[in-house]
Amino acid sequence: MNETMNKNINGIREKNKIIKCLYYASVIILNDFIGKFHSRHLRMWVCRLLGANIDKKSLVYRNTEFIYPYGLSIGEDTSVGGRVLLDARGGIDIGSHVNISSYTKFITGSHDPNSSTFEASFSPIIIGDYAWIASGAIILQDVRIGEGAVVAAGAVVTKDIPPYEIWGGVPARKIGERSKNVDYRVNPMGLNTFLH
């Protein structure tokens, strides 16, 4: 490899480092400042600018924390409550008409406890349409929550939940069934709700 090519490659690496630093600094500004603003329009604009794919009819409340918004996708008419953690490093795909209650956590990363280097791994979380994730629930990596499924408050979900089942507990397990007759809007009054 000649000297000019080495300089070009090193220059690209340095530019990539700068771009990464600017991206993560922008995410910190989103979480620590802009995410607390009352203007949902500004919050959503910055999230989209940072790569999140959020439908214009969906609502993300204040004080939601984003880790790597680029990996986040939210469908139509979905509501994400306040103080939710969305760790999208492994990818989070949330469907339409989903209700995510406050204080929930979506964690797509983990570590191998047997790895000598404590190796990190990331896997996606997928939430089906009409699902309801109740307050304080934790959804861990590599989990698929089926259409219309319900996760009870405080549950810790470590494996897939079939459609229209209700799961609760630590670790979460099936505790009931939900009616399959669901056809509602999460934001029936539109996006102009009071405390968003």
mmCIF file of C-alpha atoms in Angstrom:
data_model
loop_
_atom_site.group_PDB
_atom_site.id
_atom_site.type_symbol
_atom_site.label_atom_id
_atom_site.label_comp_id
_atom_site.label_asym_id
_atom_site.label_seq_id
_atom_site.Cartn_x
_atom_site.Cartn_y
_atom_site.Cartn_z
ATOM 1 C CA MET A 1 0.000 0.000 0.000
ATOM 2 C CA ASN A 2 1.463 3.354 -0.943
ATOM 3 C CA GLU A 3 1.801 6.338 1.370
ATOM 4 C CA THR A 4 -1.000 8.361 -0.288
ATOM 5 C CA MET A 5 -3.492 5.511 0.126
ATOM 6 C CA ASN A 6 -2.522 5.141 3.806
ATOM 7 C CA LYS A 7 -3.157 8.873 4.356
ATOM 8 C CA ASN A 8 -6.555 8.615 2.645
ATOM 9 C CA ILE A 9 -7.611 5.617 4.742
ATOM 10 C CA ASN A 10 -6.468 7.290 7.972
ATOM 11 C CA GLY A 11 -8.308 10.466 6.945
ATOM 12 C CA ILE A 12 -11.534 8.480 6.405
ATOM 13 C CA ARG A 13 -11.150 6.811 9.804
ATOM 14 C CA GLU A 14 -10.662 10.190 11.490
ATOM 15 C CA LYS A 15 -13.729 11.638 9.709
ATOM 16 C CA ASN A 16 -15.770 8.613 10.818
ATOM 17 C CA LYS A 17 -14.641 9.146 14.420
ATOM 18 C CA ILE A 18 -15.649 12.804 14.231
ATOM 19 C CA ILE A 19 -19.043 11.925 12.715
ATOM 20 C CA LYS A 20 -19.637 9.313 15.439
ATOM 21 C CA CYS A 21 -18.702 11.803 18.160
ATOM 22 C CA LEU A 22 -21.026 14.438 16.696
ATOM 23 C CA TYR A 23 -23.863 11.892 16.461
ATOM 24 C CA TYR A 24 -23.506 10.777 20.081
ATOM 25 C CA ALA A 25 -23.171 14.385 21.255
ATOM 26 C CA SER A 26 -26.437 15.143 19.430
ATOM 27 C CA VAL A 27 -28.132 12.204 21.185
ATOM 28 C CA ILE A 28 -26.924 13.542 24.558
ATOM 29 C CA ILE A 29 -28.385 16.961 23.709
ATOM 30 C CA LEU A 30 -31.666 15.268 22.713
ATOM 31 C CA ASN A 31 -31.877 13.300 25.970
ATOM 32 C CA ASP A 32 -30.641 15.955 28.385
ATOM 33 C CA PHE A 33 -32.240 19.081 26.938
ATOM 34 C CA ILE A 34 -34.555 18.786 23.940
ATOM 35 C CA GLY A 35 -36.295 15.674 25.315
ATOM 36 C CA LYS A 36 -37.543 17.728 28.247
ATOM 37 C CA PHE A 37 -39.083 20.465 26.069
ATOM 38 C CA HIS A 38 -42.862 20.645 25.939
ATOM 39 C CA SER A 39 -42.809 20.944 22.118
ATOM 40 C CA ARG A 40 -43.362 17.456 20.722
ATOM 41 C CA HIS A 41 -42.722 18.883 17.236
ATOM 42 C CA LEU A 42 -39.159 19.861 18.161
ATOM 43 C CA ARG A 43 -38.497 16.544 19.932
ATOM 44 C CA MET A 44 -39.772 14.496 16.991
ATOM 45 C CA TRP A 45 -37.898 16.651 14.469
ATOM 46 C CA VAL A 46 -34.600 16.037 16.292
ATOM 47 C CA CYS A 47 -35.333 12.302 16.650
ATOM 48 C CA ARG A 48 -35.998 12.047 12.923
ATOM 49 C CA LEU A 49 -32.900 14.121 12.168
ATOM 50 C CA LEU A 50 -30.912 11.537 14.164
ATOM 51 C CA GLY A 51 -32.359 8.711 12.060
ATOM 52 C CA ALA A 52 -35.447 7.535 13.966
ATOM 53 C CA ASN A 53 -38.362 6.486 11.776
ATOM 54 C CA ILE A 54 -41.399 7.745 13.734
ATOM 55 C CA ASP A 55 -44.801 8.122 12.085
ATOM 56 C CA LYS A 56 -46.223 11.650 12.216
ATOM 57 C CA LYS A 57 -49.409 10.374 13.912
ATOM 58 C CA SER A 58 -47.477 8.822 16.799
ATOM 59 C CA LEU A 59 -46.634 10.526 20.060
ATOM 60 C CA VAL A 60 -43.494 10.246 22.199
ATOM 61 C CA TYR A 61 -43.892 11.965 25.559
ATOM 62 C CA ARG A 62 -41.288 14.098 27.288
ATOM 63 C CA ASN A 63 -38.290 12.659 29.143
ATOM 64 C CA THR A 64 -38.056 9.570 26.952
ATOM 65 C CA GLU A 65 -34.407 8.516 26.670
ATOM 66 C CA PHE A 66 -33.012 7.374 23.337
ATOM 67 C CA ILE A 67 -29.895 5.289 22.787
ATOM 68 C CA TYR A 68 -29.032 5.239 19.079
ATOM 69 C CA PRO A 69 -32.272 6.646 17.606
ATOM 70 C CA TYR A 70 -31.118 5.516 14.143
ATOM 71 C CA GLY A 71 -32.227 1.973 15.043
ATOM 72 C CA LEU A 72 -35.774 2.990 16.082
ATOM 73 C CA SER A 73 -38.948 2.570 14.030
ATOM 74 C CA ILE A 74 -42.440 3.469 15.340
ATOM 75 C CA GLY A 75 -45.640 2.905 13.333
ATOM 76 C CA GLU A 76 -48.835 4.954 13.077
ATOM 77 C CA ASP A 77 -50.937 6.043 16.079
ATOM 78 C CA THR A 78 -48.541 4.718 18.713
ATOM 79 C CA SER A 79 -48.056 6.335 22.105
ATOM 80 C CA VAL A 80 -44.764 6.140 24.025
ATOM 81 C CA GLY A 81 -45.164 7.380 27.615
ATOM 82 C CA GLY A 82 -42.803 9.545 29.598
ATOM 83 C CA ARG A 83 -39.502 8.358 31.028
ATOM 84 C CA VAL A 84 -39.270 5.366 28.693
ATOM 85 C CA LEU A 85 -35.810 4.017 27.776
ATOM 86 C CA LEU A 86 -35.455 3.060 24.100
ATOM 87 C CA ASP A 87 -32.059 1.378 23.602
ATOM 88 C CA ALA A 88 -32.197 0.862 19.836
ATOM 89 C CA ARG A 89 -28.576 -0.223 19.274
ATOM 90 C CA GLY A 90 -29.849 -3.658 18.235
ATOM 91 C CA GLY A 91 -32.967 -2.239 16.566
ATOM 92 C CA ILE A 92 -36.464 -1.588 17.939
ATOM 93 C CA ASP A 93 -39.455 -1.953 15.623
ATOM 94 C CA ILE A 94 -42.749 -0.854 17.213
ATOM 95 C CA GLY A 95 -45.955 -1.386 15.239
ATOM 96 C CA SER A 96 -49.090 0.741 14.908
ATOM 97 C CA HIS A 97 -51.728 1.453 17.595
ATOM 98 C CA VAL A 98 -49.309 0.365 20.337
ATOM 99 C CA ASN A 99 -49.495 1.779 23.854
ATOM 100 C CA ILE A 100 -46.183 1.903 25.695
ATOM 101 C CA SER A 101 -46.781 3.142 29.226
ATOM 102 C CA SER A 102 -44.398 5.305 31.239
ATOM 103 C CA TYR A 103 -41.223 4.014 32.908
ATOM 104 C CA THR A 104 -40.814 1.016 30.594
ATOM 105 C CA LYS A 105 -37.405 -0.083 29.282
ATOM 106 C CA PHE A 106 -36.461 -1.631 25.953
ATOM 107 C CA ILE A 107 -32.925 -3.011 26.149
ATOM 108 C CA THR A 108 -31.398 -4.493 22.993
ATOM 109 C CA GLY A 109 -27.878 -4.978 24.370
ATOM 110 C CA SER A 110 -26.272 -7.513 26.667
ATOM 111 C CA HIS A 111 -22.897 -9.077 27.492
ATOM 112 C CA ASP A 112 -21.624 -12.628 27.423
ATOM 113 C CA PRO A 113 -20.834 -13.401 31.089
ATOM 114 C CA ASN A 114 -18.476 -16.210 30.017
ATOM 115 C CA SER A 115 -16.495 -14.083 27.597
ATOM 116 C CA SER A 116 -12.974 -13.193 28.753
ATOM 117 C CA THR A 117 -13.471 -9.795 27.058
ATOM 118 C CA PHE A 118 -17.057 -9.313 28.373
ATOM 119 C CA GLU A 119 -18.187 -9.192 24.749
ATOM 120 C CA ALA A 120 -21.305 -7.129 23.973
ATOM 121 C CA SER A 121 -24.120 -8.388 21.770
ATOM 122 C CA PHE A 122 -27.144 -6.613 20.317
ATOM 123 C CA SER A 123 -30.403 -8.111 19.044
ATOM 124 C CA PRO A 124 -33.692 -6.479 17.987
ATOM 125 C CA ILE A 125 -36.977 -6.061 19.817
ATOM 126 C CA ILE A 126 -40.150 -6.243 17.717
ATOM 127 C CA ILE A 127 -43.560 -5.109 19.007
ATOM 128 C CA GLY A 128 -46.689 -6.039 17.014
ATOM 129 C CA ASP A 129 -49.670 -3.795 16.297
ATOM 130 C CA TYR A 130 -52.170 -3.140 19.143
ATOM 131 C CA ALA A 131 -49.762 -4.411 21.811
ATOM 132 C CA TRP A 132 -49.845 -2.806 25.257
ATOM 133 C CA ILE A 133 -46.678 -2.591 27.357
ATOM 134 C CA ALA A 134 -47.790 -1.523 30.865
ATOM 135 C CA SER A 135 -45.883 0.739 33.280
ATOM 136 C CA GLY A 136 -42.459 -0.338 34.456
ATOM 137 C CA ALA A 137 -42.145 -3.373 32.185
ATOM 138 C CA ILE A 138 -38.717 -4.327 30.862
ATOM 139 C CA ILE A 139 -38.352 -5.883 27.409
ATOM 140 C CA LEU A 140 -34.981 -7.532 26.798
ATOM 141 C CA GLN A 141 -33.111 -8.153 23.560
ATOM 142 C CA ASP A 142 -34.175 -10.657 20.900
ATOM 143 C CA VAL A 143 -37.848 -10.560 21.937
ATOM 144 C CA ARG A 144 -40.892 -10.415 19.670
ATOM 145 C CA ILE A 145 -44.197 -9.354 21.216
ATOM 146 C CA GLY A 146 -47.123 -10.457 19.074
ATOM 147 C CA GLU A 147 -50.039 -8.429 17.802
ATOM 148 C CA GLY A 148 -52.472 -7.436 20.551
ATOM 149 C CA ALA A 149 -50.321 -8.941 23.313
ATOM 150 C CA VAL A 150 -50.254 -7.345 26.774
ATOM 151 C CA VAL A 151 -47.233 -7.106 29.068
ATOM 152 C CA ALA A 152 -48.319 -6.484 32.674
ATOM 153 C CA ALA A 153 -46.857 -3.706 34.805
ATOM 154 C CA GLY A 154 -43.398 -4.516 36.162
ATOM 155 C CA ALA A 155 -42.947 -7.649 34.041
ATOM 156 C CA VAL A 156 -39.527 -8.634 32.691
ATOM 157 C CA VAL A 157 -39.882 -10.170 29.228
ATOM 158 C CA THR A 158 -37.061 -12.515 28.214
ATOM 159 C CA LYS A 159 -38.762 -14.507 25.427
ATOM 160 C CA ASP A 160 -41.330 -14.106 22.661
ATOM 161 C CA ILE A 161 -44.981 -13.491 23.525
ATOM 162 C CA PRO A 162 -47.596 -14.913 21.122
ATOM 163 C CA PRO A 163 -50.374 -12.670 19.787
ATOM 164 C CA TYR A 164 -53.233 -11.716 22.154
ATOM 165 C CA GLU A 165 -51.694 -13.293 25.238
ATOM 166 C CA ILE A 166 -51.262 -11.467 28.567
ATOM 167 C CA TRP A 167 -47.931 -12.002 30.301
ATOM 168 C CA GLY A 168 -46.706 -10.845 33.690
ATOM 169 C CA GLY A 169 -44.137 -11.562 36.389
ATOM 170 C CA VAL A 170 -40.371 -11.902 36.626
ATOM 171 C CA PRO A 171 -39.477 -13.522 34.347
ATOM 172 C CA ALA A 172 -42.724 -12.947 32.443
ATOM 173 C CA ARG A 173 -45.014 -15.898 31.764
ATOM 174 C CA LYS A 174 -48.525 -16.282 30.396
ATOM 175 C CA ILE A 175 -51.234 -15.173 32.839
ATOM 176 C CA GLY A 176 -54.215 -14.772 30.527
ATOM 177 C CA GLU A 177 -55.725 -14.183 27.103
ATOM 178 C CA ARG A 178 -56.867 -10.939 25.464
ATOM 179 C CA SER A 179 -59.881 -10.567 23.211
ATOM 180 C CA LYS A 180 -58.932 -10.522 19.536
ATOM 181 C CA ASN A 181 -61.623 -7.908 18.902
ATOM 182 C CA VAL A 182 -59.334 -4.859 18.929
ATOM 183 C CA ASP A 183 -59.828 -1.919 16.597
ATOM 184 C CA TYR A 184 -59.035 1.289 18.427
ATOM 185 C CA ARG A 185 -56.895 4.396 18.188
ATOM 186 C CA VAL A 186 -54.379 5.021 20.960
ATOM 187 C CA ASN A 187 -54.683 8.798 20.481
ATOM 188 C CA PRO A 188 -58.453 9.131 19.860
ATOM 189 C CA MET A 189 -58.432 12.902 20.459
ATOM 190 C CA GLY A 190 -55.486 13.416 18.130
ATOM 191 C CA LEU A 191 -52.043 14.517 19.199
ATOM 192 C CA ASN A 192 -53.136 17.510 21.254
ATOM 193 C CA THR A 193 -53.243 15.722 24.584
ATOM 194 C CA PHE A 194 -52.419 17.776 27.662
ATOM 195 C CA LEU A 195 -49.157 16.426 29.137
ATOM 196 C CA HIS A 196 -47.077 15.350 26.191
#
